[in-house]
CSV table of C-alpha atoms in Angstrom, one decimal:
chain,number,residue,atom,x,y,z
A,8,MET,CA,148.8,89.4,257.3
A,9,VAL,CA,148.2,89.3,253.5
A,10,VAL,CA,149.9,92.0,251.4
A,11,ILE,CA,148.3,92.8,248.0
A,12,GLY,CA,150.7,94.4,245.6
A,13,ILE,CA,149.2,96.6,242.8
A,14,ASP,CA,150.7,97.5,239.5
A,15,ALA,CA,148.5,100.4,238.4
A,16,HIS,CA,147.8,101.7,234.9
A,17,LYS,CA,145.4,104.2,233.3
A,18,ARG,CA,142.8,101.5,232.3
A,19,THR,CA,143.5,98.5,234.5
A,20,HIS,CA,145.1,97.6,237.8
A,21,THR,CA,146.7,94.2,238.4
A,22,LEU,CA,146.6,92.9,242.0
A,23,VAL,CA,148.7,90.0,243.4
A,24,ALA,CA,148.2,88.8,247.0
A,25,VAL,CA,151.1,87.2,248.9
A,26,ASP,CA,151.4,85.7,252.4
A,27,GLN,CA,153.8,86.7,255.2
A,28,VAL,CA,156.8,84.9,253.5
A,29,GLY,CA,156.1,86.3,250.0
A,30,ARG,CA,154.4,83.3,248.5
A,31,LYS,CA,151.8,84.2,245.8
A,32,LEU,CA,148.3,83.4,246.9
A,33,ALA,CA,146.0,84.9,244.2
A,34,GLU,CA,145.9,87.3,241.3
A,35,ARG,CA,143.2,89.6,239.9
A,36,THR,CA,142.9,92.4,237.3
A,37,VAL,CA,140.3,95.2,237.8
A,38,ARG,CA,139.3,98.2,235.8
A,39,ALA,CA,140.7,101.6,236.8
A,40,THR,CA,137.3,103.0,237.7
A,41,PRO,CA,135.4,103.5,240.9
A,42,ASP,CA,133.5,100.2,240.3
A,43,GLY,CA,136.8,98.4,239.6
A,44,HIS,CA,138.2,99.8,242.9
A,45,ALA,CA,135.2,98.6,244.8
A,46,ASP,CA,135.7,95.2,243.1
A,47,ALA,CA,139.3,95.2,244.4
A,48,ALA,CA,138.2,96.0,247.9
A,49,ALA,CA,135.6,93.3,247.9
A,50,TRP,CA,138.1,90.8,246.5
A,51,ALA,CA,140.5,91.6,249.4
A,52,GLY,CA,137.7,90.9,251.9
A,53,GLN,CA,138.3,87.2,251.7
A,54,TRP,CA,141.3,87.6,254.0
A,55,PRO,CA,140.9,89.0,257.6
A,56,ASP,CA,144.1,91.1,257.7
A,57,VAL,CA,145.0,92.9,254.5
A,58,MET,CA,147.4,95.7,253.5
A,59,PHE,CA,147.7,97.2,250.1
A,60,ALA,CA,151.0,98.2,248.5
A,61,ILE,CA,150.9,100.4,245.5
A,62,GLU,CA,153.7,101.5,243.2
A,63,ASP,CA,154.1,105.2,243.9
A,64,CYS,CA,152.8,106.8,240.6
A,65,ARG,CA,150.6,109.4,242.2
A,66,HIS,CA,148.9,110.7,239.1
A,67,VAL,CA,147.7,107.2,238.2
A,68,THR,CA,147.0,105.9,241.7
A,69,ARG,CA,145.5,108.8,243.5
A,70,ARG,CA,141.8,107.8,242.9
A,71,LEU,CA,142.7,104.2,243.8
A,72,GLU,CA,144.4,105.1,247.0
A,73,GLY,CA,141.4,107.3,248.0
A,74,ASP,CA,138.9,104.6,247.4
A,75,LEU,CA,140.9,101.9,249.3
A,76,LEU,CA,141.4,104.3,252.2
A,77,ARG,CA,137.7,105.1,252.4
A,78,ALA,CA,137.0,101.4,252.3
A,79,GLY,CA,139.1,101.1,255.6
A,80,TYR,CA,142.3,99.5,254.2
A,81,ARG,CA,145.9,100.4,255.0
A,82,VAL,CA,147.8,101.5,252.0
A,83,VAL,CA,151.6,102.0,251.6
A,84,ARG,CA,153.5,103.4,248.7
A,85,VAL,CA,156.5,101.6,247.1
A,86,THR,CA,158.9,103.7,245.1
A,87,THR,CA,159.7,102.6,241.5
A,88,GLN,CA,163.4,102.1,242.3
A,89,LEU,CA,162.6,99.5,245.1
A,90,MET,CA,160.1,97.7,242.9
A,91,ALA,CA,162.5,97.5,240.0
A,92,GLY,CA,165.3,96.2,242.2
A,93,GLN,CA,163.1,93.5,243.6
A,94,ARG,CA,162.0,92.5,240.1
A,95,ARG,CA,165.6,92.2,238.9
A,96,GLY,CA,166.4,89.9,241.8
A,97,SER,CA,163.4,87.6,241.2
A,98,ARG,CA,163.8,84.1,239.9
A,99,GLU,CA,161.0,84.8,237.4
A,100,ARG,CA,162.5,86.6,234.4
A,101,GLY,CA,160.8,89.2,232.2
A,102,LYS,CA,158.4,92.0,233.0
A,103,SER,CA,154.6,91.9,233.1
A,104,ASP,CA,151.9,93.4,235.2
A,105,PRO,CA,151.6,90.4,237.6
A,106,ILE,CA,155.5,90.3,237.9
A,107,ASP,CA,155.5,94.0,238.8
A,108,ALA,CA,152.6,93.6,241.3
A,109,LEU,CA,154.3,90.7,242.9
A,110,ALA,CA,157.5,92.7,243.3
A,111,VAL,CA,155.6,95.6,244.9
A,112,ALA,CA,154.0,93.2,247.4
A,113,ARG,CA,157.4,91.6,248.3
A,114,VAL,CA,159.0,95.0,248.8
A,115,ALA,CA,156.2,96.0,251.2
A,116,LEU,CA,157.0,92.8,253.2
A,117,ARG,CA,160.7,93.5,253.2
A,118,GLU,CA,160.6,97.3,254.0
A,119,PRO,CA,158.8,98.1,257.3
A,120,ASP,CA,159.1,101.9,257.0
A,121,LEU,CA,157.4,102.7,253.7
A,122,PRO,CA,155.3,105.9,253.3
A,123,ILE,CA,151.7,105.4,254.4
A,124,ALA,CA,149.1,106.8,252.0
A,125,HIS,CA,146.5,109.2,253.3
A,126,LEU,CA,143.7,111.2,251.9
A,127,ASP,CA,144.9,114.5,250.4
A,128,GLY,CA,144.2,117.8,252.1
A,129,PRO,CA,145.4,121.4,251.8
A,130,SER,CA,149.0,120.3,251.3
A,131,ARG,CA,148.1,119.0,247.9
A,132,GLU,CA,146.2,122.2,247.2
A,133,VAL,CA,149.4,124.1,248.0
A,134,LYS,CA,151.4,121.9,245.7
A,135,LEU,CA,149.0,122.2,242.9
A,136,LEU,CA,148.9,126.0,243.2
A,137,ALA,CA,152.7,126.3,243.5
A,138,ASP,CA,153.3,124.0,240.5
A,139,TYR,CA,150.7,125.9,238.4
A,140,ARG,CA,152.4,129.2,239.3
A,141,ASP,CA,155.8,127.9,238.3
A,142,ASP,CA,154.3,126.8,235.0
A,143,LEU,CA,152.9,130.3,234.4
A,144,VAL,CA,156.3,131.8,235.3
A,145,VAL,CA,158.0,129.6,232.7
A,146,GLN,CA,155.4,130.7,230.1
A,147,ARG,CA,156.0,134.4,231.0
A,148,THR,CA,159.7,134.0,230.7
A,149,ARG,CA,159.4,132.5,227.2
A,150,ILE,CA,157.0,135.2,226.1
A,151,CYS,CA,159.3,137.9,227.5
A,152,SER,CA,162.2,136.5,225.6
A,153,GLN,CA,160.2,136.6,222.4
A,154,LEU,CA,159.0,140.1,223.1
A,155,ARG,CA,162.5,141.4,223.7
A,156,TRP,CA,163.6,140.4,220.2
A,157,HIS,CA,160.6,142.0,218.6
A,158,LEU,CA,161.1,145.2,220.6
A,159,HIS,CA,164.8,145.2,219.6
A,160,GLU,CA,163.7,145.0,215.9
A,161,LEU,CA,161.3,147.9,216.3
A,162,ASP,CA,163.6,150.1,218.3
A,163,PRO,CA,167.3,148.9,218.8
A,164,GLU,CA,167.9,151.8,221.2
A,165,LEU,CA,165.1,150.8,223.5
A,166,ASP,CA,166.7,149.7,226.9
A,167,ILE,CA,164.6,147.3,229.0
A,168,PRO,CA,166.0,146.4,232.4
A,169,SER,CA,166.5,142.8,233.4
A,170,ARG,CA,163.1,141.4,234.6
A,171,GLY,CA,161.6,144.7,233.7
A,172,LEU,CA,158.8,143.3,231.6
A,173,ARG,CA,157.1,141.9,234.6
A,174,ARG,CA,156.6,145.4,236.1
A,175,ARG,CA,153.2,147.0,235.4
A,176,CYS,CA,154.6,150.5,234.9
A,177,LEU,CA,156.9,149.3,232.2
A,178,GLN,CA,154.1,147.3,230.6
A,179,ASP,CA,151.9,150.4,230.4
A,180,GLU,CA,154.7,152.5,228.9
A,181,LEU,CA,155.4,149.9,226.2
A,182,CYS,CA,151.7,149.6,225.5
A,183,GLN,CA,151.6,153.3,224.7
A,184,ARG,CA,154.7,153.2,222.7
A,185,LEU,CA,153.5,150.3,220.5
A,186,ALA,CA,149.9,151.6,220.1
A,187,ASP,CA,150.6,153.6,217.0
A,188,MET,CA,153.3,151.5,215.4
A,189,PRO,CA,152.3,149.8,212.1
A,190,GLY,CA,153.3,146.4,210.8
A,191,VAL,CA,153.1,142.8,211.8
A,192,VAL,CA,156.0,142.9,214.2
A,193,ALA,CA,154.3,145.6,216.2
A,194,GLN,CA,151.1,143.7,216.2
A,195,ILE,CA,152.8,140.5,217.5
A,196,ALA,CA,154.6,142.6,220.1
A,197,ARG,CA,151.3,144.1,221.4
A,198,GLU,CA,149.8,140.6,221.7
A,199,LEU,CA,152.8,139.2,223.5
A,200,LEU,CA,152.8,142.2,225.8
A,201,GLU,CA,149.1,141.7,226.6
A,202,ARG,CA,149.7,138.0,227.3
A,203,CYS,CA,152.6,138.9,229.6
A,204,ARG,CA,150.4,141.4,231.5
A,205,GLN,CA,147.7,138.7,232.0
A,206,LEU,CA,150.2,136.2,233.2
A,207,THR,CA,151.7,138.7,235.6
A,208,VAL,CA,148.3,139.4,237.1
A,209,ARG,CA,147.5,135.7,237.5
A,210,ILE,CA,150.9,134.9,239.0
A,211,ASN,CA,150.4,137.6,241.6
A,212,GLN,CA,147.0,136.3,242.4
A,213,LEU,CA,148.3,132.8,242.9
A,214,GLU,CA,151.1,134.1,245.2
A,215,SER,CA,148.5,135.9,247.3
A,216,GLN,CA,146.4,132.7,247.5
A,217,LEU,CA,149.5,130.7,248.5
A,218,ARG,CA,150.2,133.3,251.2
A,219,THR,CA,146.8,132.7,252.7
A,220,LEU,CA,147.2,128.9,252.7
A,221,VAL,CA,150.8,129.0,254.1
A,222,ARG,CA,149.7,131.2,257.0
A,223,ALA,CA,146.8,128.9,257.8
A,224,LEU,CA,148.8,125.6,257.6
A,225,ALA,CA,152.4,126.4,258.9
A,226,PRO,CA,153.0,130.0,259.7
A,227,GLN,CA,156.1,129.0,261.7
A,228,LEU,CA,157.9,128.4,258.4
A,229,LEU,CA,157.7,132.1,257.6
A,230,THR,CA,159.7,132.8,260.9
A,231,ILE,CA,162.7,131.0,259.5
A,232,PRO,CA,165.1,133.7,258.2
A,233,GLY,CA,165.2,133.6,254.4
A,234,CYS,CA,162.1,131.5,254.0
A,235,GLY,CA,159.4,133.4,252.1
A,236,VAL,CA,155.9,132.5,251.0
A,237,LEU,CA,157.0,130.6,247.8
A,238,GLY,CA,159.7,128.6,249.6
A,239,ALA,CA,157.3,127.7,252.4
A,240,ALA,CA,154.7,126.7,249.9
A,241,THR,CA,157.2,124.4,248.2
A,242,ILE,CA,158.1,122.8,251.5
A,243,ILE,CA,154.5,122.2,252.5
A,244,GLY,CA,153.5,120.9,249.2
A,245,GLU,CA,156.4,118.5,248.7
A,246,THR,CA,156.5,117.3,252.3
A,247,ALA,CA,152.8,116.4,252.2
A,248,GLY,CA,152.8,115.8,256.0
A,249,VAL,CA,155.9,115.7,258.1
A,250,HIS,CA,154.4,112.8,260.2
A,251,ARG,CA,155.3,110.4,257.4
A,252,PHE,CA,159.0,110.8,258.2
A,253,ARG,CA,160.2,108.8,261.1
A,254,SER,CA,163.2,111.1,261.9
A,255,LYS,CA,165.0,114.2,260.9
A,256,ALA,CA,167.6,111.9,259.1
A,257,ALA,CA,164.8,110.4,257.0
A,258,PHE,CA,163.6,113.8,256.2
A,259,ALA,CA,167.1,114.9,255.2
A,260,ARG,CA,167.3,111.9,252.9
A,261,PHE,CA,164.1,113.0,251.3
A,262,THR,CA,165.3,116.5,250.8
A,263,GLY,CA,168.6,115.3,249.3
A,264,THR,CA,170.7,117.0,251.9
A,265,ALA,CA,172.0,113.8,253.6
A,266,PRO,CA,175.4,112.9,252.4
A,267,ILE,CA,175.9,109.4,250.9
A,268,PRO,CA,178.7,107.2,252.4
A,269,VAL,CA,181.2,106.0,249.8
A,270,TRP,CA,184.0,104.3,251.7
A,271,SER,CA,185.5,100.9,252.3
A,272,GLY,CA,188.2,100.2,254.9
A,273,ASN,CA,189.6,102.6,257.5
A,274,THR,CA,188.8,106.0,255.9
A,275,SER,CA,185.3,107.4,256.2
A,276,ARG,CA,184.2,109.4,253.2
A,277,VAL,CA,180.9,110.8,251.9
A,278,ARG,CA,179.8,112.3,248.6
A,279,LEU,CA,177.2,114.8,247.6
A,280,ASN,CA,173.7,113.4,247.4
A,281,ARG,CA,172.2,114.2,244.0
A,282,GLY,CA,169.0,112.4,244.7
A,283,GLY,CA,166.0,113.3,246.9
A,284,ASN,CA,163.3,115.8,246.1
A,285,ARG,CA,165.0,118.4,244.0
A,286,ARG,CA,162.3,121.0,244.5
A,287,MET,CA,162.8,120.7,248.3
A,288,ASN,CA,166.5,120.8,247.9
A,289,CYS,CA,166.2,124.0,245.8
A,290,ALA,CA,164.0,125.7,248.4
A,291,LEU,CA,166.5,124.8,251.2
A,292,HIS,CA,169.3,126.1,249.0
A,293,MET,CA,167.6,129.4,248.5
A,294,ILE,CA,167.1,129.8,252.2
A,295,ALA,CA,170.8,128.9,252.8
A,296,VAL,CA,172.0,131.4,250.2
A,297,THR,CA,169.9,134.1,251.7
A,298,GLN,CA,171.1,133.4,255.2
A,299,ALA,CA,174.7,133.3,254.0
A,300,ARG,CA,174.3,136.8,252.7
A,301,GLY,CA,173.6,138.1,256.2
A,302,VAL,CA,170.0,137.1,257.1
A,303,GLY,CA,169.8,135.1,260.3
A,304,ALA,CA,172.5,132.9,261.8
A,305,GLY,CA,173.6,131.3,258.6
A,306,LYS,CA,176.3,133.8,257.8
A,307,ALA,CA,178.2,133.2,261.0
A,308,TYR,CA,178.0,129.4,260.5
A,309,VAL,CA,179.3,129.7,256.9
A,310,ASP,CA,182.1,132.1,258.0
A,311,LYS,CA,183.1,129.6,260.7
A,312,LEU,CA,183.3,126.7,258.2
A,313,MET,CA,185.2,128.7,255.7
A,314,ALA,CA,187.7,129.7,258.4
A,315,ASP,CA,188.2,126.0,259.1
A,316,GLY,CA,189.2,125.4,255.5
A,317,LYS,CA,185.9,124.6,253.8
A,318,THR,CA,185.0,126.2,250.5
A,319,ARG,CA,182.0,128.4,250.2
A,320,THR,CA,180.2,125.7,248.2
A,321,GLU,CA,180.9,123.1,250.9
A,322,ALA,CA,179.8,125.5,253.6
A,323,ILE,CA,176.5,126.2,251.9
A,324,ARG,CA,175.9,122.4,251.6
A,325,LEU,CA,176.5,121.9,255.3
A,326,LEU,CA,174.2,124.9,256.1
A,327,ARG,CA,171.6,123.3,253.8
A,328,ARG,CA,171.8,120.1,255.8
A,329,ARG,CA,171.3,122.0,259.1
A,330,LEU,CA,168.4,123.9,257.6
A,331,SER,CA,166.7,120.6,256.8
A,332,ASP,CA,166.7,119.8,260.5
A,333,VAL,CA,165.4,123.3,261.3
A,334,VAL,CA,162.5,122.8,258.8
A,335,TYR,CA,161.8,119.3,260.2
A,336,ARG,CA,161.6,120.6,263.8
A,337,THR,CA,159.5,123.6,262.7
A,338,LEU,CA,156.9,121.4,261.0
A,339,LYS,CA,156.8,119.0,263.9
A,340,THR,CA,156.0,121.9,266.3
A,341,VAL,CA,152.7,122.5,264.5
A,342,ASN,CA,150.1,121.9,267.3
A,343,ALA,CA,147.4,119.3,267.2
A,344,SER,CA,144.7,121.7,266.1
A,345,GLU,CA,146.7,122.8,263.1
A,346,ARG,CA,147.4,119.1,262.1
A,347,ASP,CA,143.6,118.5,262.3
A,348,ILE,CA,143.0,121.5,260.1
A,349,SER,CA,145.6,120.2,257.6
A,350,ARG,CA,143.5,117.1,257.1
A,351,GLN,CA,140.5,119.1,255.9
A,352,PRO,CA,140.2,121.4,252.9
A,353,ILE,CA,140.7,125.1,253.5
A,354,ALA,CA,138.9,127.7,251.6
A,355,ALA,CA,141.6,129.7,249.9
A,356,ALA,CA,141.3,133.3,249.0
A,357,PRO,CA,140.2,133.9,245.4
């Protein structure tokens, strides 16, 4: 089998082909356009058995992956950390596009369990919508902070509850209060309030759209105590298909809940894993905190660990690791028809 490593960029892609022992066979540079992708697929046709390995930079390589998959080739993704480590250990010094592509190809030969690329489906739609909603929430938070200072200048005695500016009733009340106030400060406050109202409406619409997609793709996630629509949307979007993980341990490594061994000698020790997908880790943490407060079986588990001498923080970490397995099993139980649906676009609610 010939492995073709690709170092992808916005304008060009550099391809390096290696044989089964990692010897360089050929090199080519193509443009990052559909015609260039077709040129790369045609160039790979000179070998009977070919696999493409692409550095995992999804925003740059998404179109390339799709064109190669539609051409019938197998495509795997190589993380930047693995590629950089291979490049540092190479006998050829320096950094260039061919050197990077060669490192990507050799990592693909060395690592048999790399993630396999596939055409995007509704899981990417969920991720895009969830990310967009998070961006709007950040914008609204910044606008609310600015608005609070202007309102304090206009009326120091005005008391606005925490997170109150996102409520429609309070927005309407403030709109009436600011309507007759003169001055530039009041004008800016009215504009900020209107922008906050628009963002709140759009954020609620996106949450409703995500609810429809989550119920269509993985309704079982909503049965996990403490897992709401937004948490389930994060899990679906970041997982991007649980079939790409070979085991629950690999999934836990991806979520950042698997501890890292740090021992040498007779004493076994582990430390907190600060890597992995932090959005997934945050979603699992929110579920764990909710269960520890009395929702589901998490509270009894945390209480048992604390009775055995664990701190609450350590107990929450262990619960988070257990929840990673629960989420993995839940996603694996999606029946075959739902998996087939997940490969096709779903019409979301407007």
